[in-house]
PDB file of C-alpha atoms and ligand atoms in Angstrom:
ATOM      1  CA  MET A   1     -18.106  44.702  27.688  1.00 58.00           C
ATOM      2  CA  THR A   2     -19.000  41.231  28.907  1.00 69.00           C
ATOM      3  CA  VAL A   3     -22.706  40.391  28.742  1.00 80.00           C
ATOM      4  CA  ILE A   4     -23.747  40.362  32.400  1.00 94.00           C
ATOM      5  CA  ALA A   5     -24.428  36.620  32.734  1.00 97.00           C
ATOM      6  CA  TYR A   6     -20.963  35.893  31.325  1.00 98.00           C
ATOM      7  CA  ASP A   7     -19.234  38.407  33.587  1.00 98.00           C
ATOM      8  CA  LEU A   8     -16.882  36.573  35.956  1.00 98.00           C
ATOM      9  CA  THR A   9     -15.585  39.635  37.782  1.00 98.00           C
ATOM     10  CA  GLY A  10     -14.794  38.699  41.377  1.00 98.00           C
ATOM     11  CA  ARG A  11     -14.765  34.941  40.649  1.00 98.00           C
ATOM     12  CA  THR A  12     -11.765  32.673  40.951  1.00 98.00           C
ATOM     13  CA  ALA A  13     -11.121  29.746  38.635  1.00 98.00           C
ATOM     14  CA  LEU A  14      -8.690  26.841  38.707  1.00 98.00           C
ATOM     15  CA  VAL A  15      -7.957  25.523  35.217  1.00 99.00           C
ATOM     16  CA  THR A  16      -5.998  22.298  34.725  1.00 99.00           C
ATOM     17  CA  GLY A  17      -4.246  21.617  31.442  1.00 98.00           C
ATOM     18  CA  ALA A  18      -3.734  25.374  31.165  1.00 98.00           C
ATOM     19  CA  ALA A  19      -0.451  25.073  29.241  1.00 98.00           C
ATOM     20  CA  GLY A  20      -2.093  23.362  26.274  1.00 92.00           C
ATOM     21  CA  GLY A  21      -4.589  24.045  23.495  1.00 97.00           C
ATOM     22  CA  ILE A  22      -8.074  23.937  25.044  1.00 98.00           C
ATOM     23  CA  GLY A  23      -6.943  24.557  28.644  1.00 98.00           C
ATOM     24  CA  ARG A  24      -4.871  27.567  27.640  1.00 98.00           C
ATOM     25  CA  ALA A  25      -7.672  29.047  25.517  1.00 98.00           C
ATOM     26  CA  SER A  26     -10.143  28.491  28.362  1.00 99.00           C
ATOM     27  CA  ALA A  27      -7.879  30.070  30.970  1.00 99.00           C
ATOM     28  CA  VAL A  28      -7.399  33.126  28.745  1.00 98.00           C
ATOM     29  CA  LEU A  29     -11.122  33.454  28.006  1.00 98.00           C
ATOM     30  CA  LEU A  30     -12.196  33.048  31.658  1.00 98.00           C
ATOM     31  CA  ALA A  31      -9.679  35.768  32.542  1.00 98.00           C
ATOM     32  CA  GLU A  32     -11.019  38.005  29.750  1.00 98.00           C
ATOM     33  CA  ALA A  33     -14.478  37.527  31.293  1.00 98.00           C
ATOM     34  CA  GLY A  34     -13.062  38.897  34.554  1.00 98.00           C
ATOM     35  CA  ALA A  35     -12.063  35.831  36.600  1.00 98.00           C
ATOM     36  CA  THR A  36      -8.818  35.490  38.498  1.00 98.00           C
ATOM     37  CA  VAL A  37      -7.382  32.339  36.969  1.00 98.00           C
ATOM     38  CA  HIS A  38      -5.046  29.812  38.557  1.00 98.00           C
ATOM     39  CA  CYS A  39      -3.341  28.074  35.625  1.00 98.00           C
ATOM     40  CA  ALA A  40      -2.174  24.549  36.460  1.00 98.00           C
ATOM     41  CA  ASP A  41      -0.417  21.990  34.312  1.00 98.00           C
ATOM     42  CA  LEU A  42       2.088  19.151  34.455  1.00 98.00           C
ATOM     43  CA  ASP A  43       4.071  21.498  32.219  1.00 98.00           C
ATOM     44  CA  GLY A  44       4.703  24.170  34.844  1.00 98.00           C
ATOM     45  CA  ALA A  45       6.622  26.420  32.431  1.00 98.00           C
ATOM     46  CA  GLY A  46       3.712  26.269  29.978  1.00 98.00           C
ATOM     47  CA  ALA A  47       1.254  27.159  32.757  1.00 98.00           C
ATOM     48  CA  ARG A  48       3.489  30.132  33.621  1.00 98.00           C
ATOM     49  CA  ARG A  49       3.473  31.278  29.985  1.00 98.00           C
ATOM     50  CA  THR A  50      -0.350  31.226  29.967  1.00 98.00           C
ATOM     51  CA  ALA A  51      -0.497  33.155  33.255  1.00 98.00           C
ATOM     52  CA  GLU A  52       2.030  35.695  31.939  1.00 98.00           C
ATOM     53  CA  ARG A  53      -0.028  36.235  28.800  1.00 98.00           C
ATOM     54  CA  ILE A  54      -3.141  36.860  30.938  1.00 98.00           C
ATOM     55  CA  ASN A  55      -1.325  39.241  33.299  1.00 98.00           C
ATOM     56  CA  GLU A  56       0.322  41.114  30.422  1.00 98.00           C
ATOM     57  CA  SER A  57      -3.071  41.791  28.858  1.00 97.00           C
ATOM     58  CA  GLY A  58      -4.491  43.236  32.062  1.00 98.00           C
ATOM     59  CA  GLY A  59      -6.025  40.102  33.573  1.00 98.00           C
ATOM     60  CA  SER A  60      -5.177  38.335  36.799  1.00 98.00           C
ATOM     61  CA  ALA A  61      -3.528  34.916  36.832  1.00 98.00           C
ATOM     62  CA  ARG A  62      -1.186  32.700  38.783  1.00 98.00           C
ATOM     63  CA  ALA A  63       0.520  29.501  37.721  1.00 98.00           C
ATOM     64  CA  ARG A  64       1.574  26.225  39.297  1.00 98.00           C
ATOM     65  CA  ALA A  65       2.949  22.883  38.220  1.00 98.00           C
ATOM     66  CA  LEU A  66       0.383  20.169  38.907  1.00 98.00           C
ATOM     67  CA  ASP A  67       0.039  16.478  38.179  1.00 98.00           C
ATOM     68  CA  VAL A  68      -3.717  15.873  38.261  1.00 99.00           C
ATOM     69  CA  ALA A  69      -3.096  12.146  38.737  1.00 98.00           C
ATOM     70  CA  ASP A  70      -1.720  12.892  42.212  1.00 98.00           C
ATOM     71  CA  ARG A  71      -4.547  13.537  44.683  1.00 98.00           C
ATOM     72  CA  ALA A  72      -2.306  15.340  47.182  1.00 98.00           C
ATOM     73  CA  GLN A  73      -1.144  17.787  44.511  1.00 98.00           C
ATOM     74  CA  VAL A  74      -4.735  18.486  43.442  1.00 98.00           C
ATOM     75  CA  ALA A  75      -5.743  19.086  47.076  1.00 98.00           C
ATOM     76  CA  ALA A  76      -2.772  21.441  47.500  1.00 98.00           C
ATOM     77  CA  ALA A  77      -3.721  23.368  44.347  1.00 98.00           C
ATOM     78  CA  VAL A  78      -7.281  23.894  45.610  1.00 98.00           C
ATOM     79  CA  ALA A  79      -5.954  24.871  49.049  1.00 98.00           C
ATOM     80  CA  ALA A  80      -3.622  27.412  47.422  1.00 98.00           C
ATOM     81  CA  VAL A  81      -6.570  29.043  45.627  1.00 98.00           C
ATOM     82  CA  ARG A  82      -8.360  29.369  48.964  1.00 97.00           C
ATOM     83  CA  ALA A  83      -5.325  30.528  50.948  1.00 96.00           C
ATOM     84  CA  GLY A  84      -5.990  33.709  52.914  1.00 89.00           C
ATOM     85  CA  GLY A  85      -9.763  33.337  52.760  1.00 92.00           C
ATOM     86  CA  GLY A  86     -10.069  33.108  48.971  1.00 95.00           C
ATOM     87  CA  ARG A  87     -12.900  31.261  47.224  1.00 97.00           C
ATOM     88  CA  LEU A  88     -12.886  28.691  44.465  1.00 98.00           C
ATOM     89  CA  ASP A  89     -15.836  29.505  42.195  1.00 98.00           C
ATOM     90  CA  ILE A  90     -14.937  27.625  39.022  1.00 99.00           C
ATOM     91  CA  MET A  91     -13.053  24.360  38.571  1.00 99.00           C
ATOM     92  CA  ALA A  92     -12.234  23.518  34.956  1.00 99.00           C
ATOM     93  CA  ASN A  93     -10.810  20.000  34.700  1.00 99.00           C
ATOM     94  CA  ILE A  94      -9.252  20.153  31.258  1.00 98.00           C
ATOM     95  CA  ALA A  95      -5.918  18.290  31.537  1.00 98.00           C
ATOM     96  CA  GLY A  96      -5.816  15.061  29.581  1.00 98.00           C
ATOM     97  CA  ILE A  97      -3.687  12.744  27.495  1.00 98.00           C
ATOM     98  CA  MET A  98      -4.312  10.842  24.283  1.00 97.00           C
ATOM     99  CA  HIS A  99      -3.561   7.176  23.939  1.00 96.00           C
ATOM    100  CA  SER A 100      -4.213   4.985  20.945  1.00 96.00           C
ATOM    101  CA  SER A 101      -3.832   1.222  20.767  1.00 97.00           C
ATOM    102  CA  PRO A 102      -6.030  -1.535  19.336  1.00 98.00           C
ATOM    103  CA  VAL A 103      -7.974  -3.480  21.967  1.00 98.00           C
ATOM    104  CA  LEU A 104      -5.954  -6.613  21.301  1.00 98.00           C
ATOM    105  CA  GLU A 105      -2.698  -4.764  21.913  1.00 98.00           C
ATOM    106  CA  THR A 106      -3.785  -2.763  24.954  1.00 98.00           C
ATOM    107  CA  ALA A 107      -1.650  -3.416  28.017  1.00 98.00           C
ATOM    108  CA  ASP A 108      -2.728  -2.972  31.629  1.00 97.00           C
ATOM    109  CA  SER A 109      -0.192  -0.178  31.927  1.00 98.00           C
ATOM    110  CA  ASP A 110      -1.849   1.741  29.029  1.00 97.00           C
ATOM    111  CA  LEU A 111      -5.259   1.535  30.665  1.00 98.00           C
ATOM    112  CA  ASP A 112      -3.861   2.407  34.103  1.00 98.00           C
ATOM    113  CA  ARG A 113      -2.087   5.554  32.879  1.00 98.00           C
ATOM    114  CA  VAL A 114      -5.013   6.858  30.815  1.00 98.00           C
ATOM    115  CA  LEU A 115      -7.474   6.228  33.645  1.00 98.00           C
ATOM    116  CA  ALA A 116      -5.079   7.820  36.159  1.00 98.00           C
ATOM    117  CA  VAL A 117      -4.892  11.099  34.233  1.00 98.00           C
ATOM    118  CA  ASN A 118      -8.144  11.292  32.261  1.00 98.00           C
ATOM    119  CA  PHE A 119     -10.495   9.847  34.864  1.00 98.00           C
ATOM    120  CA  LYS A 120      -8.913   9.889  38.331  1.00 98.00           C
ATOM    121  CA  GLY A 121      -7.366  13.285  37.616  1.00 98.00           C
ATOM    122  CA  VAL A 122     -10.850  14.654  36.947  1.00 99.00           C
ATOM    123  CA  LEU A 123     -12.312  12.770  39.929  1.00 99.00           C
ATOM    124  CA  TYR A 124      -9.741  14.341  42.282  1.00 99.00           C
ATOM    125  CA  GLY A 125     -10.413  17.776  40.815  1.00 99.00           C
ATOM    126  CA  CYS A 126     -14.167  17.334  41.221  1.00 99.00           C
ATOM    127  CA  GLN A 127     -13.907  16.001  44.768  1.00 98.00           C
ATOM    128  CA  GLU A 128     -11.509  18.655  46.032  1.00 98.00           C
ATOM    129  CA  ALA A 129     -13.404  21.470  44.309  1.00 98.00           C
ATOM    130  CA  ALA A 130     -16.841  20.329  45.479  1.00 98.00           C
ATOM    131  CA  ARG A 131     -15.605  19.956  49.087  1.00 98.00           C
ATOM    132  CA  ALA A 132     -14.135  23.450  48.964  1.00 98.00           C
ATOM    133  CA  MET A 133     -17.304  24.921  47.433  1.00 98.00           C
ATOM    134  CA  ILE A 134     -19.503  23.293  50.100  1.00 98.00           C
ATOM    135  CA  GLU A 135     -17.156  24.487  52.856  1.00 97.00           C
ATOM    136  CA  GLN A 136     -17.277  28.065  51.623  1.00 97.00           C
ATOM    137  CA  GLY A 137     -21.082  28.044  51.777  1.00 97.00           C
ATOM    138  CA  GLY A 138     -22.099  26.558  48.440  1.00 97.00           C
ATOM    139  CA  GLY A 139     -22.343  27.760  44.871  1.00 98.00           C
ATOM    140  CA  GLY A 140     -19.863  27.203  42.097  1.00 98.00           C
ATOM    141  CA  SER A 141     -19.409  25.567  38.742  1.00 99.00           C
ATOM    142  CA  ILE A 142     -17.371  22.479  37.938  1.00 99.00           C
ATOM    143  CA  VAL A 143     -16.604  21.752  34.295  1.00 99.00           C
ATOM    144  CA  THR A 144     -15.182  18.447  33.096  1.00 99.00           C
ATOM    145  CA  MET A 145     -13.673  17.600  29.722  1.00 98.00           C
ATOM    146  CA  ALA A 146     -15.089  14.555  27.968  1.00 98.00           C
ATOM    147  CA  SER A 147     -14.804  13.948  24.202  1.00 97.00           C
ATOM    148  CA  GLY A 148     -16.718  12.945  21.103  1.00 94.00           C
ATOM    149  CA  ALA A 149     -15.191   9.528  21.839  1.00 95.00           C
ATOM    150  CA  ILE A 150     -18.081   8.970  24.287  1.00 95.00           C
ATOM    151  CA  ASP A 151     -20.530   8.791  21.381  1.00 93.00           C
ATOM    152  CA  THR A 152     -18.929   6.236  19.132  1.00 90.00           C
ATOM    153  CA  GLY A 153     -16.453   3.415  18.961  1.00 91.00           C
ATOM    154  CA  ALA A 154     -13.293   4.317  17.092  1.00 91.00           C
ATOM    155  CA  PRO A 155     -10.264   2.147  16.370  1.00 95.00           C
ATOM    156  CA  GLY A 156      -7.543   2.557  18.973  1.00 97.00           C
ATOM    157  CA  LEU A 157      -9.588   4.667  21.372  1.00 96.00           C
ATOM    158  CA  LEU A 158     -10.552   2.056  23.968  1.00 97.00           C
ATOM    159  CA  CYS A 159      -8.616   3.510  26.925  1.00 98.00           C
ATOM    160  CA  TYR A 160      -9.356   7.117  26.001  1.00 98.00           C
ATOM    161  CA  GLY A 161     -13.057   6.478  25.321  1.00 98.00           C
ATOM    162  CA  VAL A 162     -13.529   4.463  28.521  1.00 98.00           C
ATOM    163  CA  ALA A 163     -11.933   7.218  30.597  1.00 98.00           C
ATOM    164  CA  LYS A 164     -14.034   9.930  28.930  1.00 98.00           C
ATOM    165  CA  ALA A 165     -17.249   7.903  29.337  1.00 98.00           C
ATOM    166  CA  ALA A 166     -16.341   7.556  33.019  1.00 98.00           C
ATOM    167  CA  VAL A 167     -15.916  11.341  33.213  1.00 98.00           C
ATOM    168  CA  VAL A 168     -19.462  11.752  31.903  1.00 98.00           C
ATOM    169  CA  GLN A 169     -20.802   9.331  34.522  1.00 98.00           C
ATOM    170  CA  LEU A 170     -18.860  11.179  37.220  1.00 99.00           C
ATOM    171  CA  THR A 171     -20.261  14.492  35.990  1.00 98.00           C
ATOM    172  CA  LYS A 172     -23.878  13.309  36.015  1.00 98.00           C
ATOM    173  CA  THR A 173     -23.536  11.549  39.374  1.00 98.00           C
ATOM    174  CA  LEU A 174     -21.823  14.435  41.140  1.00 99.00           C
ATOM    175  CA  ALA A 175     -24.394  16.861  39.703  1.00 99.00           C
ATOM    176  CA  THR A 176     -27.157  14.908  41.453  1.00 98.00           C
ATOM    177  CA  GLU A 177     -25.259  14.984  44.743  1.00 98.00           C
ATOM    178  CA  VAL A 178     -24.130  18.608  45.010  1.00 98.00           C
ATOM    179  CA  GLY A 179     -26.967  20.465  43.290  1.00 98.00           C
ATOM    180  CA  ARG A 180     -28.579  21.181  46.655  1.00 98.00           C
ATOM    181  CA  HIS A 181     -25.446  23.162  47.542  1.00 98.00           C
ATOM    182  CA  GLY A 182     -25.933  25.303  44.446  1.00 98.00           C
ATOM    183  CA  ILE A 183     -22.974  23.637  42.742  1.00 99.00           C
ATOM    184  CA  ARG A 184     -23.367  22.813  39.047  1.00 99.00           C
ATOM    185  CA  VAL A 185     -21.367  20.101  37.278  1.00 99.00           C
ATOM    186  CA  ASN A 186     -21.303  19.840  33.497  1.00 98.00           C
ATOM    187  CA  ALA A 187     -19.162  18.216  30.828  1.00 98.00           C
ATOM    188  CA  VAL A 188     -17.880  19.476  27.499  1.00 98.00           C
ATOM    189  CA  ALA A 189     -17.474  16.817  24.800  1.00 97.00           C
ATOM    190  CA  PRO A 190     -15.600  18.394  21.883  1.00 97.00           C
ATOM    191  CA  GLY A 191     -15.171  16.921  18.442  1.00 95.00           C
ATOM    192  CA  TRP A 192     -11.818  17.174  16.639  1.00 95.00           C
ATOM    193  CA  ILE A 193     -10.049  20.332  17.819  1.00 97.00           C
ATOM    194  CA  ARG A 194      -6.725  21.605  16.438  1.00 97.00           C
ATOM    195  CA  THR A 195      -4.376  21.480  19.436  1.00 97.00           C
ATOM    196  CA  PRO A 196      -0.987  19.948  20.233  1.00 95.00           C
ATOM    197  CA  MET A 197      -2.916  16.740  21.058  1.00 95.00           C
ATOM    198  CA  THR A 198      -4.218  16.383  17.508  1.00 95.00           C
ATOM    199  CA  GLU A 199      -1.122  17.733  15.737  1.00 92.00           C
ATOM    200  CA  ARG A 200       0.175  15.428  13.040  1.00 91.00           C
ATOM    201  CA  GLY A 201       3.741  15.300  11.758  1.00 88.00           C
ATOM    202  CA  SER A 202       3.304  17.338   8.581  1.00 94.00           C
ATOM    203  CA  GLU A 203       0.802  19.734   7.033  1.00 93.00           C
ATOM    204  CA  GLU A 204      -0.053  17.115   4.449  1.00 95.00           C
ATOM    205  CA  GLU A 205      -0.791  14.487   7.095  1.00 95.00           C
ATOM    206  CA  GLN A 206      -2.827  17.047   9.059  1.00 95.00           C
ATOM    207  CA  ARG A 207      -4.934  17.767   5.958  1.00 95.00           C
ATOM    208  CA  ARG A 208      -5.361  14.065   5.206  1.00 95.00           C
ATOM    209  CA  VAL A 209      -6.789  13.476   8.704  1.00 93.00           C
ATOM    210  CA  GLU A 210      -8.854  16.653   8.991  1.00 95.00           C
ATOM    211  CA  GLU A 211     -10.398  17.001   5.523  1.00 95.00           C
ATOM    212  CA  PRO A 212     -12.792  14.041   5.759  1.00 92.00           C
ATOM    213  CA  MET A 213     -13.908  15.236   9.198  1.00 90.00           C
ATOM    214  CA  ALA A 214     -14.514  18.767   7.964  1.00 94.00           C
ATOM    215  CA  ARG A 215     -16.482  17.409   4.974  1.00 93.00           C
ATOM    216  CA  ARG A 216     -18.695  15.320   7.239  1.00 89.00           C
ATOM    217  CA  ALA A 217     -19.364  18.147   9.703  1.00 92.00           C
ATOM    218  CA  PRO A 218     -22.474  20.220   9.016  1.00 93.00           C
ATOM    219  CA  LEU A 219     -20.411  23.322   9.827  1.00 96.00           C
ATOM    220  CA  GLY A 220     -17.758  22.217   7.330  1.00 95.00           C
ATOM    221  CA  ARG A 221     -14.647  22.537   9.482  1.00 97.00           C
ATOM    222  CA  VAL A 222     -12.762  21.062  12.416  1.00 97.00           C
ATOM    223  CA  GLY A 223     -12.633  22.971  15.691  1.00 97.00           C
ATOM    224  CA  GLU A 224     -10.268  25.501  17.230  1.00 98.00           C
ATOM    225  CA  PRO A 225      -9.468  25.777  20.976  1.00 98.00           C
ATOM    226  CA  ALA A 226     -11.565  28.965  21.197  1.00 98.00           C
ATOM    227  CA  ASP A 227     -14.661  27.002  20.102  1.00 98.00           C
ATOM    228  CA  VAL A 228     -14.322  24.851  23.212  1.00 98.00           C
ATOM    229  CA  ALA A 229     -13.227  27.682  25.482  1.00 99.00           C
ATOM    230  CA  HIS A 230     -16.539  29.422  24.790  1.00 98.00           C
ATOM    231  CA  ALA A 231     -18.403  26.275  25.843  1.00 98.00           C
ATOM    232  CA  VAL A 232     -16.324  26.212  29.042  1.00 99.00           C
ATOM    233  CA  LEU A 233     -17.126  29.891  29.682  1.00 98.00           C
ATOM    234  CA  HIS A 234     -20.827  29.231  29.146  1.00 98.00           C
ATOM    235  CA  LEU A 235     -20.857  26.393  31.688  1.00 99.00           C
ATOM    236  CA  ALA A 236     -18.613  28.264  34.141  1.00 98.00           C
ATOM    237  CA  SER A 237     -20.768  31.384  34.132  1.00 98.00           C
ATOM    238  CA  ASP A 238     -24.257  32.326  35.296  1.00 98.00           C
ATOM    239  CA  ALA A 239     -25.384  32.068  31.652  1.00 98.00           C
ATOM    240  CA  SER A 240     -25.886  28.358  32.436  1.00 98.00           C
ATOM    241  CA  SER A 241     -27.335  28.878  35.929  1.00 98.00           C
ATOM    242  CA  PHE A 242     -30.144  26.309  35.386  1.00 98.00           C
ATOM    243  CA  THR A 243     -27.902  23.732  33.687  1.00 98.00           C
ATOM    244  CA  THR A 244     -26.347  20.818  35.526  1.00 98.00           C
ATOM    245  CA  GLY A 245     -25.444  17.205  34.752  1.00 98.00           C
ATOM    246  CA  GLN A 246     -25.358  18.032  31.031  1.00 98.00           C
ATOM    247  CA  ILE A 247     -22.965  17.386  28.182  1.00 98.00           C
ATOM    248  CA  LEU A 248     -22.269  20.257  25.790  1.00 97.00           C
ATOM    249  CA  ARG A 249     -20.873  19.122  22.425  1.00 97.00           C
ATOM    250  CA  PRO A 250     -18.869  21.722  20.488  1.00 97.00           C
ATOM    251  CA  ASN A 251     -18.260  19.468  17.485  1.00 95.00           C
ATOM    252  CA  GLY A 252     -19.445  21.289  14.373  1.00 95.00           C
ATOM    253  CA  GLY A 253     -22.583  19.178  14.381  1.00 93.00           C
ATOM    254  CA  VAL A 254     -21.133  15.679  14.449  1.00 86.00           C
ATOM    255  CA  ALA A 255     -20.022  13.159  17.022  1.00 64.00           C
ATOM    256  CA  MET A 256     -16.314  12.476  16.573  1.00 58.00           C
ATOM    257  CA  PRO A 257     -15.869  10.900  13.146  1.00 53.00           C
ATOM    258  CA  TRP A 258     -12.907   8.685  12.298  1.00 55.00           C
TER     259      TRP A 258
HETATM  260  P1  NAD B 301      -3.168  19.354  24.756  1.00 94.30           P
HETATM  261  O1  NAD B 301      -2.268  18.193  24.689  1.00 94.30           O
HETATM  262  O2  NAD B 301      -2.899  20.543  23.940  1.00 94.30           O
HETATM  263  O3  NAD B 301      -3.354  19.833  26.262  1.00 94.30           O
HETATM  264  C1  NAD B 301      -3.442  18.960  27.331  1.00 94.30           C
HETATM  265  C2  NAD B 301      -2.712  19.589  28.498  1.00 94.30           C
HETATM  266  O4  NAD B 301      -2.850  18.719  29.621  1.00 94.30           O
HETATM  267  C3  NAD B 301      -1.221  19.766  28.242  1.00 94.30           C
HETATM  268  O5  NAD B 301      -0.831  21.088  28.530  1.00 94.30           O
HETATM  269  C4  NAD B 301      -0.576  18.761  29.178  1.00 94.30           C
HETATM  270  O6  NAD B 301       0.686  19.165  29.662  1.00 94.30           O
HETATM  271  C5  NAD B 301      -1.607  18.669  30.286  1.00 94.30           C
HETATM  272  N1  NAD B 301      -1.479  17.429  31.054  1.00 94.30           N
HETATM  273  C6  NAD B 301      -1.276  16.173  30.595  1.00 94.30           C
HETATM  274  N2  NAD B 301      -1.189  15.317  31.622  1.00 94.30           N
HETATM  275  C7  NAD B 301      -1.338  16.049  32.760  1.00 94.30           C
HETATM  276  C8  NAD B 301      -1.310  15.738  34.125  1.00 94.30           C
HETATM  277  N3  NAD B 301      -1.111  14.483  34.561  1.00 94.30           N
HETATM  278  N4  NAD B 301      -1.513  16.732  35.016  1.00 94.30           N
HETATM  279  C9  NAD B 301      -1.683  18.007  34.603  1.00 94.30           C
HETATM  280  N5  NAD B 301      -1.687  18.368  33.311  1.00 94.30           N
HETATM  281  C10 NAD B 301      -1.515  17.395  32.397  1.00 94.30           C
HETATM  282  O7  NAD B 301      -4.604  18.774  24.402  1.00 94.30           O
HETATM  283  P2  NAD B 301      -6.013  19.461  24.197  1.00 94.30           P
HETATM  284  O8  NAD B 301      -6.492  19.021  22.884  1.00 94.30           O
HETATM  285  O9  NAD B 301      -5.975  20.889  24.537  1.00 94.30           O
HETATM  286  O10 NAD B 301      -6.834  18.646  25.277  1.00 94.30           O
HETATM  287  C11 NAD B 301      -7.448  19.232  26.412  1.00 94.30           C
HETATM  288  C12 NAD B 301      -8.570  18.319  26.864  1.00 94.30           C
HETATM  289  O11 NAD B 301      -9.550  18.246  25.847  1.00 94.30           O
HETATM  290  C13 NAD B 301      -8.127  16.888  27.139  1.00 94.30           C
HETATM  291  O12 NAD B 301      -8.835  16.399  28.262  1.00 94.30           O
HETATM  292  C14 NAD B 301      -8.560  16.153  25.886  1.00 94.30           C
HETATM  293  O13 NAD B 301      -8.787  14.789  26.133  1.00 94.30           O
HETATM  294  C15 NAD B 301      -9.836  16.898  25.556  1.00 94.30           C
HETATM  295  N6  NAD B 301     -10.270  16.776  24.167  1.00 94.30           N
HETATM  296  C16 NAD B 301      -9.481  17.198  23.131  1.00 94.30           C
HETATM  297  C17 NAD B 301      -9.956  17.066  21.831  1.00 94.30           C
HETATM  298  C18 NAD B 301      -9.149  17.496  20.643  1.00 94.30           C
HETATM  299  O14 NAD B 301      -9.548  17.175  19.507  1.00 94.30           O
HETATM  300  N7  NAD B 301      -8.047  18.204  20.811  1.00 94.30           N
HETATM  301  C19 NAD B 301     -11.204  16.512  21.600  1.00 94.30           C
HETATM  302  C20 NAD B 301     -11.982  16.101  22.675  1.00 94.30           C
HETATM  303  C21 NAD B 301     -11.504  16.249  23.962  1.00 94.30           C
END
């Protein structure tokens, strides 16, 4: 049984990036907590697989293909959740892309693409969700996905880190503006999590990258998608009812090491 504050029965969530590691785990966990989950991803087939898994295990989910970098598509996704008088209670902006290039080799096009997905994609999600939540009378939780990259410089992570730092600023700013409507806005800033984004070519290469991080982490390991999904559930649910404008860091005790 879900502890009452974590019970999402009767709530509806829109989760972007729901085909992938953290987004998929979050969609599944929110559904297990009782929410109806709209799974959205650029990879529409992957979003459908996540929704199928939820529905097959007794939950309630729908899927749609969505490019978060396209404002009209984000608006349409929010409108679809609310079609027929439905509410949007939880918006989890999890979709994102990785990009690595040294500062001196970073092209305008690199920066533009990473900002379009990792920052503007979250901005559109926040704007459309907050408007919908205000229109339906207030209340709701918006979760954004930052990264340990906000806490440190790391070689190659200029575009990614800039976009994630901007997500944090968006989160804090929006929280100050919509709190009076009972809408909370919080960010999750995970450390290294084992997902398709952090997959390396071979097991040996994976170990070579992960072992030093695990050694440096007080908890002695890198993260799994479920570690972050639980942070998303916490911020999405009433368990965090007095929390807004905050950054939750599921990172094993360290900012992202490199
Ligand atoms: P992932 O690659 O497994 O999942 C990302 C998902 O986003 C994919 O399903 C992908 O199809 C989707 N996506 C990409 N571009 C999109 C777009 N334009 N519109 C809609 N969907 C799009 O990666 P992940 O590790 O699960 O990452 C999820 C989020 O967590 C990202 O925002 C990432 O930056 C963040 N994050 C990941 C880690 C990590 O170590 N894995 C650490 C910190 C933060």
